[in-house]
XYZ file of C-alpha atoms in Angstrom:
345
model
C -0.002 -0.055 -0.007
C 1.322 3.512 -0.977
C 1.750 6.165 1.806
C -0.241 8.865 0.234
C -3.858 7.610 0.557
C -6.539 8.687 3.173
C -9.839 7.123 3.595
C -12.566 9.060 5.440
C -16.155 8.596 6.780
C -18.461 11.145 8.436
C -21.403 10.642 10.845
C -23.896 12.782 12.615
C -25.576 11.870 15.944
C -27.991 13.791 18.010
C -28.172 14.006 21.859
C -30.907 12.487 23.805
C -32.872 13.466 26.999
C -33.808 10.672 29.491
C -37.504 10.719 30.509
C -36.842 7.573 32.753
C -33.476 8.262 34.202
C -30.324 6.170 34.248
C -28.449 6.798 37.473
C -26.268 4.079 39.109
C -24.069 1.411 37.615
C -23.862 -2.281 38.575
C -20.515 -2.551 36.657
C -18.229 0.584 36.422
C -15.911 -0.764 33.780
C -18.582 -2.078 31.310
C -20.914 0.703 32.361
C -23.949 -1.510 33.078
C -26.832 0.321 34.698
C -28.936 -0.745 37.791
C -32.185 -0.066 35.927
C -33.710 0.323 32.363
C -33.966 3.880 31.029
C -36.095 5.592 28.221
C -35.114 8.604 26.328
C -36.145 10.941 23.511
C -33.667 11.835 20.828
C -33.452 15.469 19.907
C -33.615 16.856 16.218
C -30.078 16.582 14.822
C -30.638 19.882 12.864
C -30.386 21.531 16.211
C -28.277 19.684 18.716
C -25.859 16.879 17.268
C -22.277 15.829 17.181
C -20.602 15.556 13.758
C -17.474 13.140 13.677
C -15.207 12.508 10.627
C -12.745 9.608 11.110
C -9.797 9.005 8.731
C -7.320 6.171 8.284
C -3.974 6.280 6.435
C -0.684 4.442 6.495
C 0.945 7.959 6.762
C -0.590 8.459 10.240
C 1.839 7.686 13.081
C -0.530 7.297 15.936
C -4.311 7.605 16.977
C -5.330 11.278 17.423
C -8.578 13.062 18.127
C -9.705 16.772 17.980
C -12.925 17.949 19.800
C -14.184 21.280 18.637
C -10.874 22.147 17.119
C -8.729 21.276 20.157
C -6.617 18.080 20.328
C -7.679 15.811 23.188
C -5.970 12.731 24.699
C -7.231 9.230 23.654
C -5.438 7.484 26.397
C -8.467 7.101 28.571
C -10.065 3.804 29.247
C -13.481 4.735 27.686
C -11.982 5.846 24.320
C -9.759 2.931 24.219
C -12.635 0.471 24.872
C -14.396 1.807 22.036
C -11.524 1.855 19.559
C -10.619 -1.707 20.551
C -14.109 -3.175 20.408
C -14.662 -1.694 16.740
C -11.244 -2.729 15.620
C -11.980 -6.321 16.494
C -15.013 -6.198 14.463
C -13.455 -4.564 11.395
C -13.735 -6.237 8.093
C -11.982 -5.880 4.682
C -12.484 -2.486 2.953
C -11.910 -1.787 -0.738
C -12.009 1.459 -2.726
C -11.637 -0.014 -6.290
C -11.723 3.648 -7.867
C -8.757 4.711 -5.962
C -7.004 1.533 -5.741
C -7.203 1.121 -1.992
C -7.721 -2.261 -0.294
C -7.366 -2.679 3.506
C -7.457 -6.397 4.807
C -8.958 -7.104 8.064
C -5.697 -7.782 9.662
C -4.311 -4.278 8.341
C -6.683 -2.506 10.850
C -4.495 -3.541 13.813
C -1.557 -1.570 12.760
C -3.250 1.378 10.945
C -3.720 4.621 12.857
C -6.815 6.790 12.923
C -7.419 10.553 12.917
C -10.771 11.738 14.467
C -12.306 15.155 14.378
C -15.484 15.743 16.271
C -17.665 18.886 16.646
C -20.647 19.666 18.608
C -23.080 22.303 17.177
C -24.305 23.268 20.607
C -22.378 24.962 23.408
C -20.841 22.530 25.978
C -22.005 25.083 28.586
C -25.582 24.270 27.740
C -25.168 21.346 30.037
C -26.484 18.681 27.448
C -25.246 15.268 27.277
C -22.495 16.048 24.737
C -20.667 12.785 25.827
C -23.690 10.709 24.652
C -23.842 12.148 21.296
C -20.025 12.111 21.036
C -19.388 8.532 21.805
C -22.430 7.396 19.687
C -21.154 9.354 16.747
C -17.667 8.003 17.169
C -18.619 4.469 17.308
C -21.064 4.926 14.283
C -18.435 6.599 12.156
C -15.841 4.041 13.029
C -18.160 1.250 12.069
C -18.930 2.776 8.649
C -15.067 3.343 8.144
C -14.287 -0.270 9.177
C -17.193 -1.925 7.264
C -18.562 -3.377 10.538
C -21.609 -5.519 10.045
C -23.292 -5.165 13.391
C -26.573 -3.318 13.556
C -27.523 -0.179 15.655
C -28.450 -2.143 18.779
C -25.194 -4.205 18.734
C -23.335 -1.035 18.062
C -25.107 0.635 21.000
C -23.498 -2.042 23.439
C -20.000 -0.716 22.207
C -21.050 3.029 22.646
C -22.248 2.250 26.151
C -18.705 1.459 26.957
C -17.741 5.064 26.192
C -20.737 6.873 27.718
C -23.876 4.983 29.163
C -26.273 7.457 27.569
C -24.595 7.165 24.261
C -26.191 3.885 23.444
C -29.497 5.747 23.248
C -28.261 8.177 20.613
C -27.868 5.632 17.837
C -31.630 5.782 17.311
C -34.275 8.548 16.611
C -37.642 8.742 18.244
C -38.038 7.226 21.678
C -35.414 4.699 22.832
C -35.114 2.274 25.653
C -31.777 1.212 27.206
C -32.305 -2.347 28.490
C -30.192 -2.865 31.633
C -29.469 -6.508 30.895
C -28.787 -9.429 33.194
C -25.524 -10.843 31.942
C -22.139 -9.933 33.665
C -20.415 -9.482 30.408
C -23.008 -6.797 29.324
C -23.886 -8.559 26.074
C -27.595 -8.004 26.725
C -27.288 -4.329 27.907
C -28.189 -2.512 24.722
C -30.614 0.154 23.229
C -33.719 -0.517 21.113
C -36.003 1.840 19.433
C -39.501 2.014 20.891
C -40.972 4.339 18.227
C -39.128 6.410 15.431
C -39.165 10.268 15.186
C -42.488 10.210 13.079
C -44.539 8.616 15.732
C -45.213 11.695 17.904
C -44.460 14.764 15.981
C -46.707 17.082 17.969
C -44.208 17.233 20.793
C -41.777 20.249 21.034
C -38.764 20.303 23.226
C -37.282 23.474 24.721
C -34.141 23.717 26.817
C -33.950 26.463 29.328
C -30.329 26.937 30.172
C -30.385 28.201 33.792
C -26.634 28.045 34.483
C -23.580 27.259 32.263
C -21.319 26.845 35.378
C -19.551 23.497 35.658
C -21.273 21.331 38.173
C -19.543 20.551 41.338
C -20.323 16.827 41.418
C -19.800 15.006 38.061
C -22.298 12.479 36.993
C -19.730 9.511 37.252
C -18.768 10.370 40.852
C -22.439 11.323 41.756
C -23.743 7.940 40.514
C -21.074 6.098 42.430
C -21.941 7.852 45.754
C -25.682 7.187 45.244
C -25.176 3.508 44.648
C -22.891 3.153 47.726
C -25.173 5.342 50.247
C -28.786 5.884 48.852
C -31.350 3.513 50.170
C -33.839 5.225 47.973
C -31.719 4.401 44.787
C -31.990 0.632 45.649
C -35.814 0.995 46.024
C -36.160 3.138 42.888
C -34.172 0.487 40.755
C -35.863 -2.521 42.133
C -39.450 -1.271 42.710
C -40.418 1.729 41.057
C -38.535 1.977 37.708
C -39.633 -1.414 36.289
C -43.337 -0.561 36.649
C -42.897 3.098 35.641
C -41.098 1.857 32.511
C -44.021 -0.172 31.402
C -46.449 2.737 31.980
C -44.050 5.116 30.076
C -43.905 2.652 26.909
C -47.798 2.524 26.907
C -48.001 6.388 27.194
C -45.601 6.682 24.282
C -47.133 3.989 22.117
C -50.654 5.697 22.834
C -49.379 9.306 22.386
C -50.936 9.980 25.791
C -49.359 13.163 26.922
C -51.288 13.479 30.256
C -49.567 10.175 31.344
C -46.424 10.858 29.750
C -46.012 14.199 31.506
C -46.898 12.787 34.949
C -44.413 9.988 34.551
C -41.607 12.052 33.214
C -41.889 14.729 36.001
C -42.128 12.040 38.650
C -39.114 10.304 37.539
C -37.035 13.633 37.211
C -38.239 14.510 40.789
C -37.335 11.204 42.107
C -33.933 11.018 40.436
C -33.096 14.496 42.232
C -34.692 12.920 45.538
C -32.002 10.080 45.202
C -29.259 12.739 44.915
C -30.603 14.327 48.095
C -30.526 10.972 49.624
C -26.984 10.355 48.900
C -24.269 10.978 51.392
C -23.089 13.757 51.251
C -26.274 15.047 49.410
C -25.745 16.219 45.800
C -27.614 19.439 44.722
C -27.855 19.603 40.832
C -30.737 22.050 40.645
C -30.778 25.546 41.873
C -33.487 28.126 42.906
C -34.401 28.868 39.361
C -34.855 25.237 38.651
C -37.172 24.980 41.460
C -39.123 27.975 40.349
C -39.581 26.510 36.756
C -40.967 23.354 38.286
C -43.319 25.302 40.414
C -44.466 27.339 37.408
C -44.979 24.252 35.192
C -47.081 22.511 37.940
C -49.281 25.457 38.508
C -49.838 26.016 34.815
C -50.646 22.427 34.307
C -53.072 22.300 37.230
C -54.868 25.413 35.946
C -55.375 23.920 32.506
C -56.834 20.876 33.969
C -54.509 18.509 32.043
C -50.718 18.775 31.507
C -49.409 21.083 28.776
C -45.711 20.637 29.518
C -43.544 18.042 31.005
C -40.196 18.939 32.708
C -37.142 16.906 33.165
C -33.808 17.643 34.729
C -30.663 15.765 34.213
C -27.577 15.970 36.574
C -27.573 19.842 36.440
C -29.911 22.915 36.789
C -30.982 23.334 33.313
C -34.761 22.427 32.401
C -35.698 20.287 29.542
C -39.397 21.243 28.812
C -41.533 19.092 26.589
C -44.594 20.804 25.284
C -47.677 18.830 24.071
C -48.029 20.690 20.811
C -46.946 23.866 18.931
C -49.569 26.095 20.843
C -48.359 24.993 24.140
C -44.653 25.404 23.043
C -45.358 28.929 21.867
C -47.034 29.825 25.152
C -44.417 28.317 27.148
C -41.457 30.364 25.393
C -43.467 33.703 25.916
C -44.033 32.764 29.752
C -40.402 31.779 30.126
C -39.058 35.156 28.709
C -41.462 37.016 30.920
C -41.046 35.205 34.248
C -37.292 34.356 33.579
C -35.846 37.040 31.455
C -32.350 36.583 30.069
C -29.729 38.810 31.324
C -29.231 40.424 27.961
C -30.215 40.185 24.350
C -27.060 38.159 23.689
C -28.343 35.387 25.698
C -31.169 35.014 23.243
C -28.957 34.971 20.248
C -27.281 31.754 21.548
């Protein structure tokens, strides 16, 4: 093989928001969760990661750039994803350019990876979820890997747990699995993005400050110290997941909203039940919850669901376009941005 050629593939993957939360691992290395979770995938036109992967005999080592800055690939999570995909690589041939890569060649060829998020990391969205999903999907395309999205999700999971849910659109379920090796802990699509097109998702960025407790360490502390987490994983989530799947299939927004809000609240209750307690939400987060609850009660049926991940920023899901328009107007009135520049973002 000549030294001049470069082979490239590009993939684009959106981020996702959990409506039944993943919090707590039963295996830290393989990233196996203590309960099932369900998420909604956001529109890739607005919030996504784009990753280009390239291979060439001229490359001396694996390298990666995130938003233009080079980052280290030495971490175990990146190495796990690269190793798992390389073991599944197959022969690749580009007849027009006279390039042929045998299966055995992938072990000694190096990769260059360029990844870009089209949303600010400060928004507190799960950028690692979209990032690892995109990395795995792009590498699978480059290396002609035959596994389907569910099988690839088990690899993406080893980079970031939530990443396994970003390989599908619509509503996605991450099955916790029972096997010790994690082979049955993967994501499946419940419904595609066309199933419930009435829904609008609005993200209210309450604070862009870095959180004091990372999700990884927070989960570990909750698993070790929270009795509520054990009760949630064993007793609450299995039943709630069944009800949430039914609400999604039936496009039953009233049930969906009640379940999503309850699960978000319980997740943050688990954080408070952790020793020492973890405070992800702030006063503005609490005011948004109070406002949405009052609005929903005054209408007699839920107009908006709220859910908060491990941070203060609100993800608000409106039942239709009319409710979304009202929500934006009311948010700007009750929670005005500090300046017009905040709106431009």
